[in-house]
Amino acid sequence: QVQLVESGGGVVQPGGFLRLSCAASGFTFSSHGLHWVRQAPGKGLEWLAFLRYDGSNENYADSVRGRFTISRDNAKNTLYLQMNSLRAEDTAVYYCAKEGIRGAGPTYMDAWGKGTKVTVSS
Amino acid sequence: DIVMTQSPDSLAVSLGERATINCKSSQSVLYSSNKKNYLAWYQQKPGQPPKLLMYWASTRESGVPDRFTGSGSGTDFTLTISSLQAEDVAVYYCQQYYSTPRLTFGGGTKVEIK
């Protein structure tokens, strides 16, 4: 079955950086687009970024555009999120999620990882 | 961006009773060319990631019990749990995918047992 396992979270100071990873298995990784979604403590879901199956056409939410970069390594079945210039408001659990409609671009998400926690604090 | 507004914020329903969650979008998510509503529903149980329940507003994801029903069109949508079970305690979110790539979620509705 589809498995997505995020890692790389932790505590970082404001202005710092982190790189999150999402290791995928159970499906043809190179054929599916992937999302990053976050959830601040006690809050709802916020879509952050999407990358097509072939690594083209990056899409970002306004809140992270210019600070975060989504990328993937299809040879390693891994999705990444490089997060720079981190702010306190970036504190959240970060989920990777698989696209629900193959090749259709950002739509809904039909499988989610368990998330990795990022805390931005001095 | 399309703003998704859910109501109520929370509700408490007796076991076996009906639970109704509403989701309203700030503009229509009905695509005229294919007559599909670009709306999904997710369930998030405590301490777990979200799980897809419904897409195209009313298509149940594989494995989702048929007590869950999605309805509505245009700007107004409803997720109904026909007979609430203990395992349905969760927060439910709607999400539009009409205005891509700017995907947006509703604020969530918490369902509890009365």
PDB file of N, CA and C in Angstrom, chain A residues 31-80:
ATOM      1  N   SER A  31       5.497   8.679 -11.382  1.00  0.00           N
ATOM      2  CA  SER A  31       4.293   8.924 -12.176  1.00  0.00           C
ATOM      3  C   SER A  31       3.286   9.834 -11.474  1.00  0.00           C
ATOM      4  N   HIS A  32       3.613  10.288 -10.272  1.00  0.00           N
ATOM      5  CA  HIS A  32       2.634  11.040  -9.489  1.00  0.00           C
ATOM      6  C   HIS A  32       3.182  12.340  -8.935  1.00  0.00           C
ATOM      7  N   GLY A  33       2.335  13.368  -9.006  1.00  0.00           N
ATOM      8  CA  GLY A  33       2.659  14.619  -8.357  1.00  0.00           C
ATOM      9  C   GLY A  33       2.474  14.503  -6.854  1.00  0.00           C
ATOM     10  N   LEU A  34       3.121  15.421  -6.131  1.00  0.00           N
ATOM     11  CA  LEU A  34       3.093  15.378  -4.669  1.00  0.00           C
ATOM     12  C   LEU A  34       2.962  16.780  -4.090  1.00  0.00           C
ATOM     13  N   HIS A  35       2.312  16.836  -2.941  1.00  0.00           N
ATOM     14  CA  HIS A  35       2.056  18.088  -2.243  1.00  0.00           C
ATOM     15  C   HIS A  35       2.785  18.122  -0.898  1.00  0.00           C
ATOM     16  N   TRP A  36       2.987  19.332  -0.405  1.00  0.00           N
ATOM     17  CA  TRP A  36       3.279  19.579   1.007  1.00  0.00           C
ATOM     18  C   TRP A  36       2.118  20.401   1.584  1.00  0.00           C
ATOM     19  N   VAL A  37       1.652  19.961   2.748  1.00  0.00           N
ATOM     20  CA  VAL A  37       0.564  20.623   3.472  1.00  0.00           C
ATOM     21  C   VAL A  37       1.003  20.732   4.925  1.00  0.00           C
ATOM     22  N   ARG A  38       0.664  21.820   5.589  1.00  0.00           N
ATOM     23  CA  ARG A  38       1.048  21.943   6.995  1.00  0.00           C
ATOM     24  C   ARG A  38      -0.157  22.224   7.884  1.00  0.00           C
ATOM     25  N   GLN A  39       0.062  22.003   9.170  1.00  0.00           N
ATOM     26  CA  GLN A  39      -0.990  22.221  10.151  1.00  0.00           C
ATOM     27  C   GLN A  39      -0.361  22.810  11.409  1.00  0.00           C
ATOM     28  N   ALA A  40      -0.605  24.082  11.661  1.00  0.00           N
ATOM     29  CA  ALA A  40      -0.099  24.735  12.858  1.00  0.00           C
ATOM     30  C   ALA A  40      -0.796  24.133  14.084  1.00  0.00           C
ATOM     31  N   PRO A  41      -0.184  24.236  15.246  1.00  0.00           N
ATOM     32  CA  PRO A  41      -0.765  23.624  16.456  1.00  0.00           C
ATOM     33  C   PRO A  41      -2.200  24.079  16.706  1.00  0.00           C
ATOM     34  N   GLY A  42      -3.113  23.107  16.785  1.00  0.00           N
ATOM     35  CA  GLY A  42      -4.512  23.404  17.058  1.00  0.00           C
ATOM     36  C   GLY A  42      -5.256  24.090  15.935  1.00  0.00           C
ATOM     37  N   LYS A  43      -4.639  24.146  14.756  1.00  0.00           N
ATOM     38  CA  LYS A  43      -5.255  24.864  13.625  1.00  0.00           C
ATOM     39  C   LYS A  43      -5.612  23.915  12.497  1.00  0.00           C
ATOM     40  N   GLY A  44      -6.103  24.508  11.410  1.00  0.00           N
ATOM     41  CA  GLY A  44      -6.516  23.724  10.264  1.00  0.00           C
ATOM     42  C   GLY A  44      -5.379  23.454   9.292  1.00  0.00           C
ATOM     43  N   LEU A  45      -5.750  22.965   8.116  1.00  0.00           N
ATOM     44  CA  LEU A  45      -4.791  22.563   7.099  1.00  0.00           C
ATOM     45  C   LEU A  45      -4.492  23.716   6.145  1.00  0.00           C
ATOM     46  N   GLU A  46      -3.229  23.829   5.780  1.00  0.00           N
ATOM     47  CA  GLU A  46      -2.796  24.849   4.828  1.00  0.00           C
ATOM     48  C   GLU A  46      -1.953  24.191   3.736  1.00  0.00           C
ATOM     49  N   TRP A  47      -2.417  24.271   2.507  1.00  0.00           N
ATOM     50  CA  TRP A  47      -1.645  23.768   1.368  1.00  0.00           C
ATOM     51  C   TRP A  47      -0.450  24.685   1.124  1.00  0.00           C
ATOM     52  N   LEU A  48       0.710  24.080   0.876  1.00  0.00           N
ATOM     53  CA  LEU A  48       1.936  24.859   0.698  1.00  0.00           C
ATOM     54  C   LEU A  48       2.515  24.795  -0.703  1.00  0.00           C
ATOM     55  N   ALA A  49       2.599  23.577  -1.251  1.00  0.00           N
ATOM     56  CA  ALA A  49       3.341  23.444  -2.505  1.00  0.00           C
ATOM     57  C   ALA A  49       2.970  22.144  -3.203  1.00  0.00           C
ATOM     58  N   PHE A  50       3.179  22.144  -4.527  1.00  0.00           N
ATOM     59  CA  PHE A  50       2.924  20.961  -5.348  1.00  0.00           C
ATOM     60  C   PHE A  50       3.994  20.872  -6.418  1.00  0.00           C
ATOM     61  N   LEU A  51       4.371  19.635  -6.732  1.00  0.00           N
ATOM     62  CA  LEU A  51       5.334  19.401  -7.796  1.00  0.00           C
ATOM     63  C   LEU A  51       4.847  18.253  -8.667  1.00  0.00           C
ATOM     64  N   ARG A  52       4.873  18.469  -9.952  1.00  0.00           N
ATOM     65  CA  ARG A  52       4.432  17.440 -10.890  1.00  0.00           C
ATOM     66  C   ARG A  52       5.346  16.227 -10.856  1.00  0.00           C
ATOM     67  N   TYR A  53       4.872  15.142 -11.451  1.00  0.00           N
ATOM     68  CA  TYR A  53       5.579  13.856 -11.412  1.00  0.00           C
ATOM     69  C   TYR A  53       6.996  13.946 -11.976  1.00  0.00           C
ATOM     70  N   ASP A  54       7.171  14.864 -12.934  1.00  0.00           N
ATOM     71  CA  ASP A  54       8.465  14.953 -13.608  1.00  0.00           C
ATOM     72  C   ASP A  54       9.324  16.086 -13.061  1.00  0.00           C
ATOM     73  N   GLY A  55       8.898  16.692 -11.977  1.00  0.00           N
ATOM     74  CA  GLY A  55       9.673  17.766 -11.381  1.00  0.00           C
ATOM     75  C   GLY A  55       9.455  19.127 -12.007  1.00  0.00           C
ATOM     76  N   SER A  56       8.549  19.202 -12.944  1.00  0.00           N
ATOM     77  CA  SER A  56       8.287  20.483 -13.580  1.00  0.00           C
ATOM     78  C   SER A  56       7.145  21.198 -12.868  1.00  0.00           C
ATOM     79  N   ASN A  57       6.982  22.463 -13.160  1.00  0.00           N
ATOM     80  CA  ASN A  57       5.820  23.225 -12.723  1.00  0.00           C
ATOM     81  C   ASN A  57       5.633  23.230 -11.205  1.00  0.00           C
ATOM     82  N   GLU A  58       6.542  23.888 -10.507  1.00  0.00           N
ATOM     83  CA  GLU A  58       6.392  24.063  -9.065  1.00  0.00           C
ATOM     84  C   GLU A  58       5.285  25.068  -8.791  1.00  0.00           C
ATOM     85  N   ASN A  59       4.467  24.768  -7.781  1.00  0.00           N
ATOM     86  CA  ASN A  59       3.412  25.690  -7.368  1.00  0.00           C
ATOM     87  C   ASN A  59       3.534  25.921  -5.862  1.00  0.00           C
ATOM     88  N   TYR A  60       3.306  27.164  -5.445  1.00  0.00           N
ATOM     89  CA  TYR A  60       3.469  27.522  -4.036  1.00  0.00           C
ATOM     90  C   TYR A  60       2.322  28.394  -3.545  1.00  0.00           C
ATOM     91  N   ALA A  61       2.043  28.274  -2.247  1.00  0.00           N
ATOM     92  CA  ALA A  61       1.156  29.229  -1.588  1.00  0.00           C
ATOM     93  C   ALA A  61       1.918  30.544  -1.417  1.00  0.00           C
ATOM     94  N   ASP A  62       1.173  31.636  -1.378  1.00  0.00           N
ATOM     95  CA  ASP A  62       1.793  32.950  -1.220  1.00  0.00           C
ATOM     96  C   ASP A  62       2.608  33.034   0.070  1.00  0.00           C
ATOM     97  N   SER A  63       2.159  32.320   1.098  1.00  0.00           N
ATOM     98  CA  SER A  63       2.800  32.414   2.417  1.00  0.00           C
ATOM     99  C   SER A  63       4.220  31.866   2.437  1.00  0.00           C
ATOM    100  N   VAL A  64       4.574  31.042   1.442  1.00  0.00           N
ATOM    101  CA  VAL A  64       5.905  30.421   1.448  1.00  0.00           C
ATOM    102  C   VAL A  64       6.686  30.670   0.165  1.00  0.00           C
ATOM    103  N   ARG A  65       6.044  31.257  -0.839  1.00  0.00           N
ATOM    104  CA  ARG A  65       6.739  31.476  -2.120  1.00  0.00           C
ATOM    105  C   ARG A  65       7.951  32.374  -1.888  1.00  0.00           C
ATOM    106  N   GLY A  66       9.082  31.950  -2.440  1.00  0.00           N
ATOM    107  CA  GLY A  66      10.322  32.704  -2.284  1.00  0.00           C
ATOM    108  C   GLY A  66      11.142  32.273  -1.084  1.00  0.00           C
ATOM    109  N   ARG A  67      10.534  31.542  -0.153  1.00  0.00           N
ATOM    110  CA  ARG A  67      11.267  31.047   1.022  1.00  0.00           C
ATOM    111  C   ARG A  67      11.406  29.532   0.994  1.00  0.00           C
ATOM    112  N   PHE A  68      10.400  28.846   0.479  1.00  0.00           N
ATOM    113  CA  PHE A  68      10.395  27.382   0.440  1.00  0.00           C
ATOM    114  C   PHE A  68      10.573  26.918  -0.998  1.00  0.00           C
ATOM    115  N   THR A  69      11.238  25.760  -1.155  1.00  0.00           N
ATOM    116  CA  THR A  69      11.419  25.164  -2.470  1.00  0.00           C
ATOM    117  C   THR A  69      11.092  23.691  -2.404  1.00  0.00           C
ATOM    118  N   ILE A  70      10.187  23.263  -3.274  1.00  0.00           N
ATOM    119  CA  ILE A  70       9.825  21.857  -3.369  1.00  0.00           C
ATOM    120  C   ILE A  70      10.663  21.220  -4.478  1.00  0.00           C
ATOM    121  N   SER A  71      11.123  20.002  -4.232  1.00  0.00           N
ATOM    122  CA  SER A  71      11.896  19.290  -5.245  1.00  0.00           C
ATOM    123  C   SER A  71      11.710  17.794  -5.035  1.00  0.00           C
ATOM    124  N   ARG A  72      12.206  17.013  -5.968  1.00  0.00           N
ATOM    125  CA  ARG A  72      12.072  15.561  -5.848  1.00  0.00           C
ATOM    126  C   ARG A  72      13.234  14.878  -6.516  1.00  0.00           C
ATOM    127  N   ASP A  73      13.497  13.659  -6.073  1.00  0.00           N
ATOM    128  CA  ASP A  73      14.491  12.789  -6.693  1.00  0.00           C
ATOM    129  C   ASP A  73      13.767  11.494  -7.029  1.00  0.00           C
ATOM    130  N   ASN A  74      13.412  11.340  -8.292  1.00  0.00           N
ATOM    131  CA  ASN A  74      12.647  10.154  -8.679  1.00  0.00           C
ATOM    132  C   ASN A  74      13.477   8.875  -8.586  1.00  0.00           C
ATOM    133  N   ALA A  75      14.780   8.995  -8.633  1.00  0.00           N
ATOM    134  CA  ALA A  75      15.638   7.809  -8.484  1.00  0.00           C
ATOM    135  C   ALA A  75      15.632   7.317  -7.032  1.00  0.00           C
ATOM    136  N   LYS A  76      15.377   8.218  -6.101  1.00  0.00           N
ATOM    137  CA  LYS A  76      15.359   7.862  -4.677  1.00  0.00           C
ATOM    138  C   LYS A  76      13.953   7.801  -4.104  1.00  0.00           C
ATOM    139  N   ASN A  77      12.950   8.000  -4.943  1.00  0.00           N
ATOM    140  CA  ASN A  77      11.551   7.983  -4.476  1.00  0.00           C
ATOM    141  C   ASN A  77      11.348   8.936  -3.293  1.00  0.00           C
ATOM    142  N   THR A  78      11.915  10.116  -3.395  1.00  0.00           N
ATOM    143  CA  THR A  78      11.888  11.056  -2.275  1.00  0.00           C
ATOM    144  C   THR A  78      11.499  12.452  -2.729  1.00  0.00           C
ATOM    145  N   LEU A  79      10.631  13.065  -1.946  1.00  0.00           N
ATOM    146  CA  LEU A  79      10.208  14.447  -2.124  1.00  0.00           C
ATOM    147  C   LEU A  79      10.889  15.282  -1.042  1.00  0.00           C
ATOM    148  N   TYR A  80      11.193  16.537  -1.385  1.00  0.00           N
ATOM    149  CA  TYR A  80      11.865  17.406  -0.436  1.00  0.00           C
ATOM    150  C   TYR A  80      11.124  18.738  -0.292  1.00  0.00           C
TER     151      TYR A  80
END
